[in-house]
Coordinates of C-alpha atoms in Angstrom, one line a residue:
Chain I
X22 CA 58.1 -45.3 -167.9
X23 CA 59.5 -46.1 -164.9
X24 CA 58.5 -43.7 -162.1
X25 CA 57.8 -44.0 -158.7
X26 CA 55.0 -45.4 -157.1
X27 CA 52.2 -43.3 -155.9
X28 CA 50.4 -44.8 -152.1
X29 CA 47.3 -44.8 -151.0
X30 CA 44.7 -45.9 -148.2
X31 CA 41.3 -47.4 -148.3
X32 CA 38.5 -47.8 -150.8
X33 CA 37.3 -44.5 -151.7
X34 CA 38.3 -42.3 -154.7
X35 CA 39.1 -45.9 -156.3
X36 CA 38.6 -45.1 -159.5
X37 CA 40.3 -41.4 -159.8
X38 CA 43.2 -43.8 -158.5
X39 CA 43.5 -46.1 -160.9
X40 CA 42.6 -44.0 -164.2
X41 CA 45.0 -41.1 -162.9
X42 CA 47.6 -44.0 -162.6
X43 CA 46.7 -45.0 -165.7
X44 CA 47.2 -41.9 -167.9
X45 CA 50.1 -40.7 -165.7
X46 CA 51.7 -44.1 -166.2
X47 CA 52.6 -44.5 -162.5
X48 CA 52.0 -47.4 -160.4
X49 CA 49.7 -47.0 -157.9
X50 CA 49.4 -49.2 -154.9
X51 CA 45.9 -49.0 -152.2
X52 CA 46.5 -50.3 -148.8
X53 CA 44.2 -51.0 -146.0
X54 CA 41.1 -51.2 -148.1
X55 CA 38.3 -52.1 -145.6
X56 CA 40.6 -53.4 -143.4
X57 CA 38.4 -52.6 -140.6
X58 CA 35.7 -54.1 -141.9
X59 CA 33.8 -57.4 -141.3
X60 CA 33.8 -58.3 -144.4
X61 CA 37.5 -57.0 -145.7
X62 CA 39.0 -56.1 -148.9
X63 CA 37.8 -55.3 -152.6
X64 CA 34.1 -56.0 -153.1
X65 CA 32.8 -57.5 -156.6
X66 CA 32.3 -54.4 -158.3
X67 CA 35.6 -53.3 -157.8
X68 CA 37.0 -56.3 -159.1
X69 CA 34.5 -56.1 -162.1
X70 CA 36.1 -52.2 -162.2
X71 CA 39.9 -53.9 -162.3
X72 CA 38.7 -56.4 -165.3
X73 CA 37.4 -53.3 -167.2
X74 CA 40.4 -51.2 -166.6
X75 CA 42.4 -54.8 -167.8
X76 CA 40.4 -55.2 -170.8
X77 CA 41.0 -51.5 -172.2
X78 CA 44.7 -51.6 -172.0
X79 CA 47.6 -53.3 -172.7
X80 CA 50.2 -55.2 -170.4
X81 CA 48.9 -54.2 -167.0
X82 CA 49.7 -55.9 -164.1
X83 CA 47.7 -56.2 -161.1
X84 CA 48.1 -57.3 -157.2
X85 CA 45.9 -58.5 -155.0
X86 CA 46.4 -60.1 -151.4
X87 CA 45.1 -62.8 -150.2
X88 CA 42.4 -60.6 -148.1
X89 CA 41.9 -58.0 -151.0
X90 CA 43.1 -55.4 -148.5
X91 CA 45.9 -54.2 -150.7
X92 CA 45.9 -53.5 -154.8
X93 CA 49.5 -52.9 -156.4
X94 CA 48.3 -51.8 -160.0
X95 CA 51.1 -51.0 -162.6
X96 CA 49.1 -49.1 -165.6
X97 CA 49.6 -50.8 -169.5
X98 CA 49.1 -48.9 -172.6
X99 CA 45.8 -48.0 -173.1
X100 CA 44.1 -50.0 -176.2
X101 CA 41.1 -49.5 -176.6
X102 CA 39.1 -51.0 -179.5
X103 CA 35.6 -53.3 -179.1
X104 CA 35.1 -54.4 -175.4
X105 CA 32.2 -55.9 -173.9
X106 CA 31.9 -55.9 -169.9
X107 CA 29.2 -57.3 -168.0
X108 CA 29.1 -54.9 -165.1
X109 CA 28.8 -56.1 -161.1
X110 CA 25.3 -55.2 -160.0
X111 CA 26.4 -53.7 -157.1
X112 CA 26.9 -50.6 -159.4
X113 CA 25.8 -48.9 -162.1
X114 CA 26.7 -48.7 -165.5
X115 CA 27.6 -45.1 -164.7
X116 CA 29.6 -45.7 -162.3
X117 CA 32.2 -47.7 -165.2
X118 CA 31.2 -45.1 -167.7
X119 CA 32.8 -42.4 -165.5
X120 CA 35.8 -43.9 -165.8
X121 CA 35.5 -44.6 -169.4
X122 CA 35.0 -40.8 -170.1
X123 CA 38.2 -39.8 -168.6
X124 CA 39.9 -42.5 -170.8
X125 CA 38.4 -43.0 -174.1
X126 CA 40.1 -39.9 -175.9
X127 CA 43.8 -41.0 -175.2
X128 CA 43.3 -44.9 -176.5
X129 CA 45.8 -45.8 -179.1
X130 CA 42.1 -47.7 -180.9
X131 CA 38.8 -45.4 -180.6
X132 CA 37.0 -47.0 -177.7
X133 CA 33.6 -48.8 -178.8
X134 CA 32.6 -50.4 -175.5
X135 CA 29.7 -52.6 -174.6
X136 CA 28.2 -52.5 -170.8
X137 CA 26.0 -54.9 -169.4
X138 CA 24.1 -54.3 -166.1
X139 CA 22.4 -51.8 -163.7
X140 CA 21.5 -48.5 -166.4
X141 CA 20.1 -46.2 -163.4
X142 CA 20.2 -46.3 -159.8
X143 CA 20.5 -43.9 -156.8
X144 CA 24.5 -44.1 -156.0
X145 CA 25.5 -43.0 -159.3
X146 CA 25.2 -40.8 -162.1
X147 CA 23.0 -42.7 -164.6
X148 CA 23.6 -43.1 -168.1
X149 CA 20.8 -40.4 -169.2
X150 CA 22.5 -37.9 -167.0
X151 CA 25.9 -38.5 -168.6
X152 CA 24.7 -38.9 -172.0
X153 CA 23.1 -35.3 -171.5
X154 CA 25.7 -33.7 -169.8
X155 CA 29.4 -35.6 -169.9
X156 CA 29.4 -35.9 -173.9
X157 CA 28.7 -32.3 -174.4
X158 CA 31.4 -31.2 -172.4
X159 CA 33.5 -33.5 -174.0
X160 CA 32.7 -31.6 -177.3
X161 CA 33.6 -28.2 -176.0
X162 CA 37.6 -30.3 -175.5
X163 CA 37.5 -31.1 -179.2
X164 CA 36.7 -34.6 -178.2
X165 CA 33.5 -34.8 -181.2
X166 CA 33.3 -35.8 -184.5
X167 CA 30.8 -39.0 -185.6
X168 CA 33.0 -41.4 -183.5
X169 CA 31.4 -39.8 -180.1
X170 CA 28.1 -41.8 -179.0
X171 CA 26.4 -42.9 -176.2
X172 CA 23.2 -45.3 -176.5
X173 CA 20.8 -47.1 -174.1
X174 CA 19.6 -50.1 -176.0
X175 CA 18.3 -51.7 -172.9
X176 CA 17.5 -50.3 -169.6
X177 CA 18.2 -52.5 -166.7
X178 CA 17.2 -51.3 -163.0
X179 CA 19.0 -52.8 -159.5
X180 CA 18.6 -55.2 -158.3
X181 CA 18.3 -57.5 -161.7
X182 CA 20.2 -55.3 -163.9
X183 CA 19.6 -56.6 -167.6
X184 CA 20.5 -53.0 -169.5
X185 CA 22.6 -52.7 -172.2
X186 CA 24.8 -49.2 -173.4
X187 CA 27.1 -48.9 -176.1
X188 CA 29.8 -46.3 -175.3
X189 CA 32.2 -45.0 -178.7
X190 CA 34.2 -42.5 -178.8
X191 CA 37.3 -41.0 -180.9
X192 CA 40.9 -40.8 -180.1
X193 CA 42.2 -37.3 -179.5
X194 CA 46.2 -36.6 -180.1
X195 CA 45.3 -33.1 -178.1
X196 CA 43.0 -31.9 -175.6
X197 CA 41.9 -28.4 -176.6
X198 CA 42.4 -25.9 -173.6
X199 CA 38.7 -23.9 -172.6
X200 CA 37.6 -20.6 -171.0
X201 CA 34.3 -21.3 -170.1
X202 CA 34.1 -18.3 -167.8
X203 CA 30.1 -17.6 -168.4
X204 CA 27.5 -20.1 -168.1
X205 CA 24.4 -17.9 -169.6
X206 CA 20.7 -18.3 -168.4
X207 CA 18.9 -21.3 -168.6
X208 CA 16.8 -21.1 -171.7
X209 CA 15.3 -24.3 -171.6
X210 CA 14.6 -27.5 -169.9
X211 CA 14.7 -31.5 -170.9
X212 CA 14.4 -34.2 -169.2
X213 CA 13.5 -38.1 -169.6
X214 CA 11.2 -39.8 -167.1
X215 CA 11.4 -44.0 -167.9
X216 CA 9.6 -46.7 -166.5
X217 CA 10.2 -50.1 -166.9
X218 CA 8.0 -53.2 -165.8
X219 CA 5.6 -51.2 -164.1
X220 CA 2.5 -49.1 -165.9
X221 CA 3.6 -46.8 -168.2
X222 CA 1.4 -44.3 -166.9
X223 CA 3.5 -43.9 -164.0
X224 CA 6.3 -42.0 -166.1
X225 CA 3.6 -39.1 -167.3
X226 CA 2.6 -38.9 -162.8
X227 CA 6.1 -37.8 -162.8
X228 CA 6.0 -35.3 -165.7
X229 CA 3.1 -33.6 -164.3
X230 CA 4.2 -33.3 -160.7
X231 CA 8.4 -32.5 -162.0
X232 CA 6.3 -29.4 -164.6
X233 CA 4.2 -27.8 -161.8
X234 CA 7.6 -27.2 -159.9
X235 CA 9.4 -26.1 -163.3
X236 CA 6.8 -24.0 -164.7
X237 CA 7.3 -21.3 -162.3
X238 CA 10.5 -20.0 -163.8
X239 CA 10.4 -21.1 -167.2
X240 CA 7.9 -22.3 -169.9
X241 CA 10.4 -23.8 -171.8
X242 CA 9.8 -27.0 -170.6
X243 CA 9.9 -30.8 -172.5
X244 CA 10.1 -33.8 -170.5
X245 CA 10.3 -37.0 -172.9
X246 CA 8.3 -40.0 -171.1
X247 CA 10.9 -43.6 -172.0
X248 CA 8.6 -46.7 -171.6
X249 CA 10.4 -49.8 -172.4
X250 CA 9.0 -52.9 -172.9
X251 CA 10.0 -56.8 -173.3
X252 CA 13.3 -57.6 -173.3
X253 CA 14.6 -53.9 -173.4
X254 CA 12.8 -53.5 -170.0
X255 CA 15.4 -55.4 -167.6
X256 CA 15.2 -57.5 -165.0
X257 CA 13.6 -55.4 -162.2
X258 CA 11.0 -53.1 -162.2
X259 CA 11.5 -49.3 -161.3
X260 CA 11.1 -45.9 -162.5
X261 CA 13.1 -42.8 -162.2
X262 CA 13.2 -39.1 -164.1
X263 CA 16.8 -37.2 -165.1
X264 CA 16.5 -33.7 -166.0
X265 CA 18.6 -31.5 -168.0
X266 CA 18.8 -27.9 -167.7
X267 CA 19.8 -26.1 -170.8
X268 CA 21.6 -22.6 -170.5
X269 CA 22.4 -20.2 -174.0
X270 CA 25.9 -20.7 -173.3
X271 CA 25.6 -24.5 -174.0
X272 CA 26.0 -25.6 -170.2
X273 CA 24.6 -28.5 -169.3
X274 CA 23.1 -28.8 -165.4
X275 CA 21.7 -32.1 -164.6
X276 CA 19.5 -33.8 -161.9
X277 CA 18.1 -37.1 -161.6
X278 CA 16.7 -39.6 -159.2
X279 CA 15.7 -43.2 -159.1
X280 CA 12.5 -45.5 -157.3
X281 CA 13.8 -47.5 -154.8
X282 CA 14.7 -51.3 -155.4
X283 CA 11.5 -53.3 -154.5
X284 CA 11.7 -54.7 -151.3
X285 CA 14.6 -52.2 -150.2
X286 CA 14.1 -48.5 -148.1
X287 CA 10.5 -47.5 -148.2
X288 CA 8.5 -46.8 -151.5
X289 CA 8.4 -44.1 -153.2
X290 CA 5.3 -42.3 -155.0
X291 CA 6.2 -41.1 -158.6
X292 CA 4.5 -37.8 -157.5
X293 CA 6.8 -37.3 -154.5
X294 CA 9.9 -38.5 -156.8
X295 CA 8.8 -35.8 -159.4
X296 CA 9.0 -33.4 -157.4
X297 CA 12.4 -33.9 -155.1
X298 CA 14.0 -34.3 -158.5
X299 CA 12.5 -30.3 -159.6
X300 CA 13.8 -29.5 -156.7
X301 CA 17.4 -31.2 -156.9
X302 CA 17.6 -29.5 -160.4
X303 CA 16.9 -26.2 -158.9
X304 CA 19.9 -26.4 -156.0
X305 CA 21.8 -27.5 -159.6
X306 CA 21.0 -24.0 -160.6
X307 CA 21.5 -22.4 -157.8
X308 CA 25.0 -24.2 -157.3
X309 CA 25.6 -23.3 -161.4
X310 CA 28.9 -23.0 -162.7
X311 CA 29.5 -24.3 -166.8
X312 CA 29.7 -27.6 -165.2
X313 CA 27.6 -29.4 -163.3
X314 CA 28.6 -31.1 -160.0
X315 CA 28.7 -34.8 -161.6
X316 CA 31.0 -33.5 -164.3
X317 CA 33.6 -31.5 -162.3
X318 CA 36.1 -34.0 -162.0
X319 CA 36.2 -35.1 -165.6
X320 CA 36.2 -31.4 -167.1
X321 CA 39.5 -30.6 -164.4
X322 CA 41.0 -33.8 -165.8
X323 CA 40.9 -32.4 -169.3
X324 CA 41.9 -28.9 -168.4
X325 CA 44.9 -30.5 -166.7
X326 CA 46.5 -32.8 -170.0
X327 CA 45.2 -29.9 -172.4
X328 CA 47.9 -28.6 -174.3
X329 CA 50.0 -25.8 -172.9
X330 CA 47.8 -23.0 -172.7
X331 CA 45.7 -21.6 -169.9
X332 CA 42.5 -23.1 -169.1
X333 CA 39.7 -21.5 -167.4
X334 CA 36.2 -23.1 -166.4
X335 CA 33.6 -21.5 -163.5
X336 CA 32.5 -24.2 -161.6
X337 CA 29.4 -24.1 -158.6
X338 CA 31.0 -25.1 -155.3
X339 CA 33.2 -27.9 -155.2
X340 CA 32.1 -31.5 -154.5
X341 CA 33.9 -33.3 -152.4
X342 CA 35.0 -35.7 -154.5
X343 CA 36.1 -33.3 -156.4
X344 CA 38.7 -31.7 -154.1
X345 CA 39.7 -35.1 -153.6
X346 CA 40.3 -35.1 -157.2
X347 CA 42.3 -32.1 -157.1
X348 CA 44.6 -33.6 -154.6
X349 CA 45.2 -36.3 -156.5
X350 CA 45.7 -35.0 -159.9
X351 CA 48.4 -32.5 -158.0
X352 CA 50.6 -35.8 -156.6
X353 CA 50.1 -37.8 -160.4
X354 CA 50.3 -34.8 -162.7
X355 CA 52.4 -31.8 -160.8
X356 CA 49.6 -29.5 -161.8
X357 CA 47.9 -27.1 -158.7
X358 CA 45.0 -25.0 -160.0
X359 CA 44.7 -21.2 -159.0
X360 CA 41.2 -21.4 -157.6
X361 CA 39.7 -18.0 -157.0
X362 CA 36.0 -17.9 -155.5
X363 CA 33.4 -15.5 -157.2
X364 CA 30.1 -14.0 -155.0
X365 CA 27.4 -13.5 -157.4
X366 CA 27.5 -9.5 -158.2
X367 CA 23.3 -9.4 -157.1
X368 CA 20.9 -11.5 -155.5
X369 CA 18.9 -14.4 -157.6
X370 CA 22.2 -15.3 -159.2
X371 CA 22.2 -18.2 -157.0
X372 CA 25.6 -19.3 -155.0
X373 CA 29.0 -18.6 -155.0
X374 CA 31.6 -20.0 -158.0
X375 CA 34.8 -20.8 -158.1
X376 CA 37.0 -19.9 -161.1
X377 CA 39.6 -22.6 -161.9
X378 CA 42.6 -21.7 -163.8
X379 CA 45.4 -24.0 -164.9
X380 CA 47.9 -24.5 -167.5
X381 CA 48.0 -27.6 -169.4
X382 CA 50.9 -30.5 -169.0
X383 CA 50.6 -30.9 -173.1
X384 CA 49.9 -34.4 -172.7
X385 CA 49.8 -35.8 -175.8
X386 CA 48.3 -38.9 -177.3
X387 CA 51.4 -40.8 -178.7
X388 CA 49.9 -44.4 -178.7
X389 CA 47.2 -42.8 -181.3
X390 CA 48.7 -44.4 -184.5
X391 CA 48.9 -42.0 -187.6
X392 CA 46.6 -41.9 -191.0
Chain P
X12 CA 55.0 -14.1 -161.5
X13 CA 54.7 -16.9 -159.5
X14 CA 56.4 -16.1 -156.0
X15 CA 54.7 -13.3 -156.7
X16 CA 50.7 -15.4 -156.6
X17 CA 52.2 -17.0 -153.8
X18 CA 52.9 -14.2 -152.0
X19 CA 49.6 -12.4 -152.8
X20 CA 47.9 -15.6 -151.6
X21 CA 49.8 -15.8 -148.7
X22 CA 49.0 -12.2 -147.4
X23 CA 45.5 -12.3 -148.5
X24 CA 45.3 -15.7 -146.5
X25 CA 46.9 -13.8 -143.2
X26 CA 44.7 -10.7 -143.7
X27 CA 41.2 -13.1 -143.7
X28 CA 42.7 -14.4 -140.8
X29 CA 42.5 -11.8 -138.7
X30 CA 39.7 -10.2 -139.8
X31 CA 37.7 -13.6 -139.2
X32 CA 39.4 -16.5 -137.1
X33 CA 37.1 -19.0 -137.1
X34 CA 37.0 -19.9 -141.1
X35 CA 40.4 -20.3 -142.5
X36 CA 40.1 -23.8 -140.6
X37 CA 42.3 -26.6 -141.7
X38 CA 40.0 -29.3 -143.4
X39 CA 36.7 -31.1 -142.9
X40 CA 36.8 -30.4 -139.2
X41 CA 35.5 -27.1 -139.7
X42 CA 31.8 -28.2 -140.0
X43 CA 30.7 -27.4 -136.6
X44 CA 33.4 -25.6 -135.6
X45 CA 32.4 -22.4 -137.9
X46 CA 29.1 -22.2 -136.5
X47 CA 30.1 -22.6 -132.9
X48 CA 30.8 -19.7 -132.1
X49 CA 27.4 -17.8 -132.6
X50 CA 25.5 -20.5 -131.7
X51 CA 27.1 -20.9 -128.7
X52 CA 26.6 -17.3 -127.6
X53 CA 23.0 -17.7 -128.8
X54 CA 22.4 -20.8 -127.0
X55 CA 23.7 -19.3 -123.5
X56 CA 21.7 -16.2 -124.5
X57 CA 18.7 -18.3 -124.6
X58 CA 18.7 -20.6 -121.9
X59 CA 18.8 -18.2 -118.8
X60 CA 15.3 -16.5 -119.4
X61 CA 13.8 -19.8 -121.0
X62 CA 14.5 -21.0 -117.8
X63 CA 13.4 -18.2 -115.3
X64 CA 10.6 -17.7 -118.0
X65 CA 9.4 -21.7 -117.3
X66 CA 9.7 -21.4 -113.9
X67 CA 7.7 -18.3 -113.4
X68 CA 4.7 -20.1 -115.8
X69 CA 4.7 -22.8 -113.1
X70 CA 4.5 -21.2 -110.3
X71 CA 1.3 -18.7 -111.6
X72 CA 0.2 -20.4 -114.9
X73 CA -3.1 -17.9 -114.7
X74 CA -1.0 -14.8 -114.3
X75 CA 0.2 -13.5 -117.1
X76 CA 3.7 -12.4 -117.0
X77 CA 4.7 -8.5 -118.2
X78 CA 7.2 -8.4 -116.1
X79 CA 9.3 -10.5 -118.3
X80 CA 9.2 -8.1 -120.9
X81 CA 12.0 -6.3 -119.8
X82 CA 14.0 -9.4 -119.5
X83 CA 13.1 -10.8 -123.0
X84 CA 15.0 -7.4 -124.5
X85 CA 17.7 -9.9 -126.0
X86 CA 15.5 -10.9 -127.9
X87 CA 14.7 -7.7 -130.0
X88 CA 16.5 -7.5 -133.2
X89 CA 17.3 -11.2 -133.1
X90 CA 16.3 -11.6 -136.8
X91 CA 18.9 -8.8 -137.7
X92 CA 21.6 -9.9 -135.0
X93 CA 21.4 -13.4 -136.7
X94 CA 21.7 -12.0 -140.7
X95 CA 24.3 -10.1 -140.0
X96 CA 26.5 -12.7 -138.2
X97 CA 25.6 -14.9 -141.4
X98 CA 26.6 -12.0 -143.5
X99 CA 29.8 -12.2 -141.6
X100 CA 30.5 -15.7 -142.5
X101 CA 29.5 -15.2 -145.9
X102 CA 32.2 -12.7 -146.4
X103 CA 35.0 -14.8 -144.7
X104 CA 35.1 -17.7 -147.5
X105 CA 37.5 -19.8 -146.1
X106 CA 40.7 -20.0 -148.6
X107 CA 39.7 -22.6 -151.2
X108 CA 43.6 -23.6 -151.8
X109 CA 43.9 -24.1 -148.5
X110 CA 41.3 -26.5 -148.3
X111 CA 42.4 -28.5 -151.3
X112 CA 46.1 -28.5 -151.1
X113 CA 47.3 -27.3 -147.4
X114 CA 46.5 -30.5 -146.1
X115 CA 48.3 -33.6 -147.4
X116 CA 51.2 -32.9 -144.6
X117 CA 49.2 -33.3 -141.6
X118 CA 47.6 -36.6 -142.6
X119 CA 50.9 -38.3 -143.0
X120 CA 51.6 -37.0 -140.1
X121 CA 48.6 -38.5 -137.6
X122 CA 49.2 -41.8 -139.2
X123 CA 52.3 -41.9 -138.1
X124 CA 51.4 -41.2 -134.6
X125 CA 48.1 -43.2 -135.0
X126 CA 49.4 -46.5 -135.8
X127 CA 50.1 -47.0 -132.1
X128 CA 51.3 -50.3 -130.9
X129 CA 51.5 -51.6 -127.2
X130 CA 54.9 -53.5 -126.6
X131 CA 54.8 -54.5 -129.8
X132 CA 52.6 -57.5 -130.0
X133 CA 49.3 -55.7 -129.2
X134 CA 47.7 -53.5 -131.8
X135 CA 45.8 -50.5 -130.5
X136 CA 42.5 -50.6 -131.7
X137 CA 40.3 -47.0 -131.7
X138 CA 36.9 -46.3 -132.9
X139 CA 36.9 -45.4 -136.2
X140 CA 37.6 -41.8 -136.7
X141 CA 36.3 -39.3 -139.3
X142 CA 39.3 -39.3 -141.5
X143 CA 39.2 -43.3 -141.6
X144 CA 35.8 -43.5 -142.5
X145 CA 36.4 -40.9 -145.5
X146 CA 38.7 -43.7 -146.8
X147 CA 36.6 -46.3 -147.2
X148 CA 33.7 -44.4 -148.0
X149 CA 31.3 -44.7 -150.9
X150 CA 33.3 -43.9 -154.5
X151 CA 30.8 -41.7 -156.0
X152 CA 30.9 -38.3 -158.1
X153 CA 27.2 -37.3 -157.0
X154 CA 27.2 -33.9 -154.3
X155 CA 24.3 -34.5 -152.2
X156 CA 22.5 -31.1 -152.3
X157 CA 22.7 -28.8 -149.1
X158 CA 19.4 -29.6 -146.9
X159 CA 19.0 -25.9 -145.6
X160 CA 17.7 -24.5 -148.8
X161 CA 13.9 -25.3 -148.8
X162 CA 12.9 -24.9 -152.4
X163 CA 8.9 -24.8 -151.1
X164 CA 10.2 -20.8 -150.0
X165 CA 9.8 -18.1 -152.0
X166 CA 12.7 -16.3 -150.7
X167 CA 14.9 -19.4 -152.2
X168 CA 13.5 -19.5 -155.3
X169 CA 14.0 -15.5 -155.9
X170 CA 17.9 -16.2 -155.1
X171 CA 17.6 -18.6 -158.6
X172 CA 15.6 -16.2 -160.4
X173 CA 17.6 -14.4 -162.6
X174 CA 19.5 -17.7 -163.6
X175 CA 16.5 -17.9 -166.4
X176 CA 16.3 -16.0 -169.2
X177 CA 12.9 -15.4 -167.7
X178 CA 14.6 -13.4 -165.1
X179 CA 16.7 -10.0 -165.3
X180 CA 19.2 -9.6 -167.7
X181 CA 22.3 -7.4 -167.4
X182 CA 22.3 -4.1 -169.2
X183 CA 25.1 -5.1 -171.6
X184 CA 23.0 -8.0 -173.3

């Protein structure tokens, strides 16, 4: 597929980049990353990013100056099949699994990948959240079946790391288009609050204070308490809660935080942590939409190389990574959305949405040998 | 059908425009430029009887000062003044497309002009502007949530209510 190649500047939207590149089969190249910077070029976990995108595909070539400042990247087949990774520290696992999402259903082998490193931390989504959230909406694609799974076996908090997910998930010849035009109420909310090498009782101070926030709107309310212990526990110690909120539409709105590193911004009481989360899971609501802000991104990407029908999803307001994302899947894929903004018809509907509608390229999966 | 959406875009984009000029801005720049304008015209509001107002206290602190009631009339109906210009804004949403797509041209274009070079040999070098510091920003999917919503109001947490199926359901279900 020779096609032309598609430029960029600096470090951000990295990894839209290079799986966009990836699936469109262009080359990408990335100039002038941190080129202003004392400390110039690609950092480790952006390396460790590169590696992973090596290791699930198939004759890719990569370029890297001297400094790091600039990253030519010529897209192989994706492959797919067992892969471990340790991740870099630097990042979470979530922050690799993101990537992974976008690309597990066009592999040629179902994708059964191993992660190593930081399970939850305060940059990105954590695995909880996208276990929760990004595999449901995966489902409502056609992307399910037994194949689809997402498992903490270890959890591992910064700055030690030491977690361990296993990520599988079925190839897909099509993307089934959506109209996911009405989110429904929320009917119920889940959530997990974990610990890990501090006292356990720490996670049920976070239950308590997250409920008496909750409890105001809803009764429906479970939050499981995750205390992990020995080697399962990581390297560091930490605690954190991600809630899920659960609508009768099957949407999925998430919110999570984390406890600070030890040693690193000021502590945090699991009380106070409780409660900001509530709160963050309320402006969720609030922002609503059938996807949830983490997940914009990756349910646009499948609306775009879904077959060649209309797709239509309500989103809240758009991130601004997402309308980065946009921008980018217009100059790899050709494809602009119509987006049409919706005022709520009555107060205590929360904010505005935006309708997304788009028709399909019909990309199809041909690497995805036959049975 | 298509020149057609354009079309309708394109006139619905002109119409907002002159109904409200400050919020079909360009990009990311519009942050404080939408709000300018009514603060602005509060803040000038404000300042000339906070002023008088201090000086008067420190000339006679004991006396207290009726006469400034007259004077103070701006103030009346502030609450209502300040709802409806938000009201105003909330009707103008600024032209999503625009937002995402309209801008790709102009970048191209300021780095073209931006990469300036003295004779040759010596590179320009500018502070860091807001566009530049976007690049290399932090790769992440998370939207930080908007810090003017207190969820400790009531008010707030009635504009979430009927998101529940606690709340008030639509006659049709």
């Amino acid at each position: 597929m020779a096609s032309s190649c598609v430029s960029y500047e600096g470090c951000n939207f990295f990894r839209q980049r290079l799986v966009l590149s990836t699936l469109s089969g262009k080359p990408v190249k990335i100039r002038k990353i941190r080129s202003k910077d004392d400390n110039p070029g690609l950092r480790d976990f952006e390396a460790s990013f590169i590696r992973l995108m090596d290791k699930i595909t198939n004759g890719t070539r990569i370029e890297i100056n001297e400094t790091g400042t600039t990253l030519y990247f010529q897209p192989g087949l994706l492959y797919g099949g067992p892969v471990e990774h340790d991740c870099n520290l630097q990042r979470s696992i979530g922050y690799y699994l993101e990537a992974l999402l976008a690309l597990a259903p066009f592999m040629k082998n179902p994708l059964k990948a191993v992660l190593r490193g930081v399970t939850n931390d305060q940059k990105d989504p954590s695995v909880d959240t996208l276990k929760a959230t990004a595999i449901p909406l995966m489902k409502r694609f056609g992307i399910d079946g037994e194949g689809l799974e997402l498992k903490v076996l270890r959890r591992g908090m910064p700055p030690g790391g030491g977690g361990e997910v296993v990520f599988s998930c079925p190839v897909r010849r099509f993307i089934k288009p959506v109209q996911l035009t009405d989110p429904g109420k929320v009917k119920r909310i889940r959530g997990m609050a974990f610990s890990v090498r501090v006292s356990p009782q720490i996670a049920n101070r976070i239950v308590d204070s997250a409920r008496s926030i909750l409890n105001q709107f809803i009764p429906d309310i479970y939050i499981y308490t995750d205390h992990m212990k020995g080697a399962n526990s990581g390297k560091s110690p930490g605690f954190g809660l991600s809630l899920i909120a659960e609508t009768t539409n099957g949407t999925f709105l998430s919110a999570e935080m984390a406890s600070n590193p030890p040693g690193q911004g000021t502590p945090i009481l699991p009380e106070e942590l409780g409660k900001n989360c509530a709160k963050l899971l309320l402006e969720e609501i609030y922002r609503g939409g059938c996807v949830d802000s983490i997940n914009q991104s990756l349910a646009l990407l499948y609306m775009t190389l879904g077959q060649q029908d209309v797709s239509k999803v309500l989103l809240g307001p758009l991130s601004p990574y997402t309308i980065e994302f946009l921008r980018h899947l217009r100059s790899f894929f050709q494809t602009m959305f119509k987006i049409e903004t919706q005022k709520p018809e009555e107060d205590g509907k929360g904010g505005q949405k935006v309708l997304m509608t788009c028709v399909g390229v019909g990309y199809t999966n041909l690497s995805k040998t036959l049975k | 059908s298509e020149e057609e959406e354009e079309e309708e875009e394109d006139s619905e984009g002109g119409g907002r425009k002159a109904m409200d000029s400050g919020n079909c801005s360009e990009e990311e720049s519009e942050g404080s430029e939408v709000d300018s304008p009514l603060l602005e015209e509060l803040g000038s509001k404000v300042k000339h009887p906070k002023h008088k107002e201090k000086a008067l206290e420190e000339e006679e602190e004991e006396e207290p000062c009726f006469e400034t009631a007259g004077e103070l009339r701006w103030k009346e109906g502030l609450a209502q003044k300040a709802s409806e210009a938000f009201l105003r804004q909330q009707r103008s949403t600024p032209n999503l497309r625009k937002l995402v797509y309209g801008t790709v041209a102009e970048e191209s274009e300021e780095e073209e002009s931006g990469g300036g070079e003295l004779g040759g040999l010596f590179h320009v070098s500018r502070p860091e502007s807001e566009k530049r510091r976007r690049a290399d920003g932090l790769d992440c999917s998370h939207y930080p949530p908007d810090a003017t919503r207190d969820w400790d109001q009531q008010e707030v947490l009635d504009s979430i209510r009927d998101c529940f199926v606690t709340g008030k359901w639509e006659d049709d279900k």
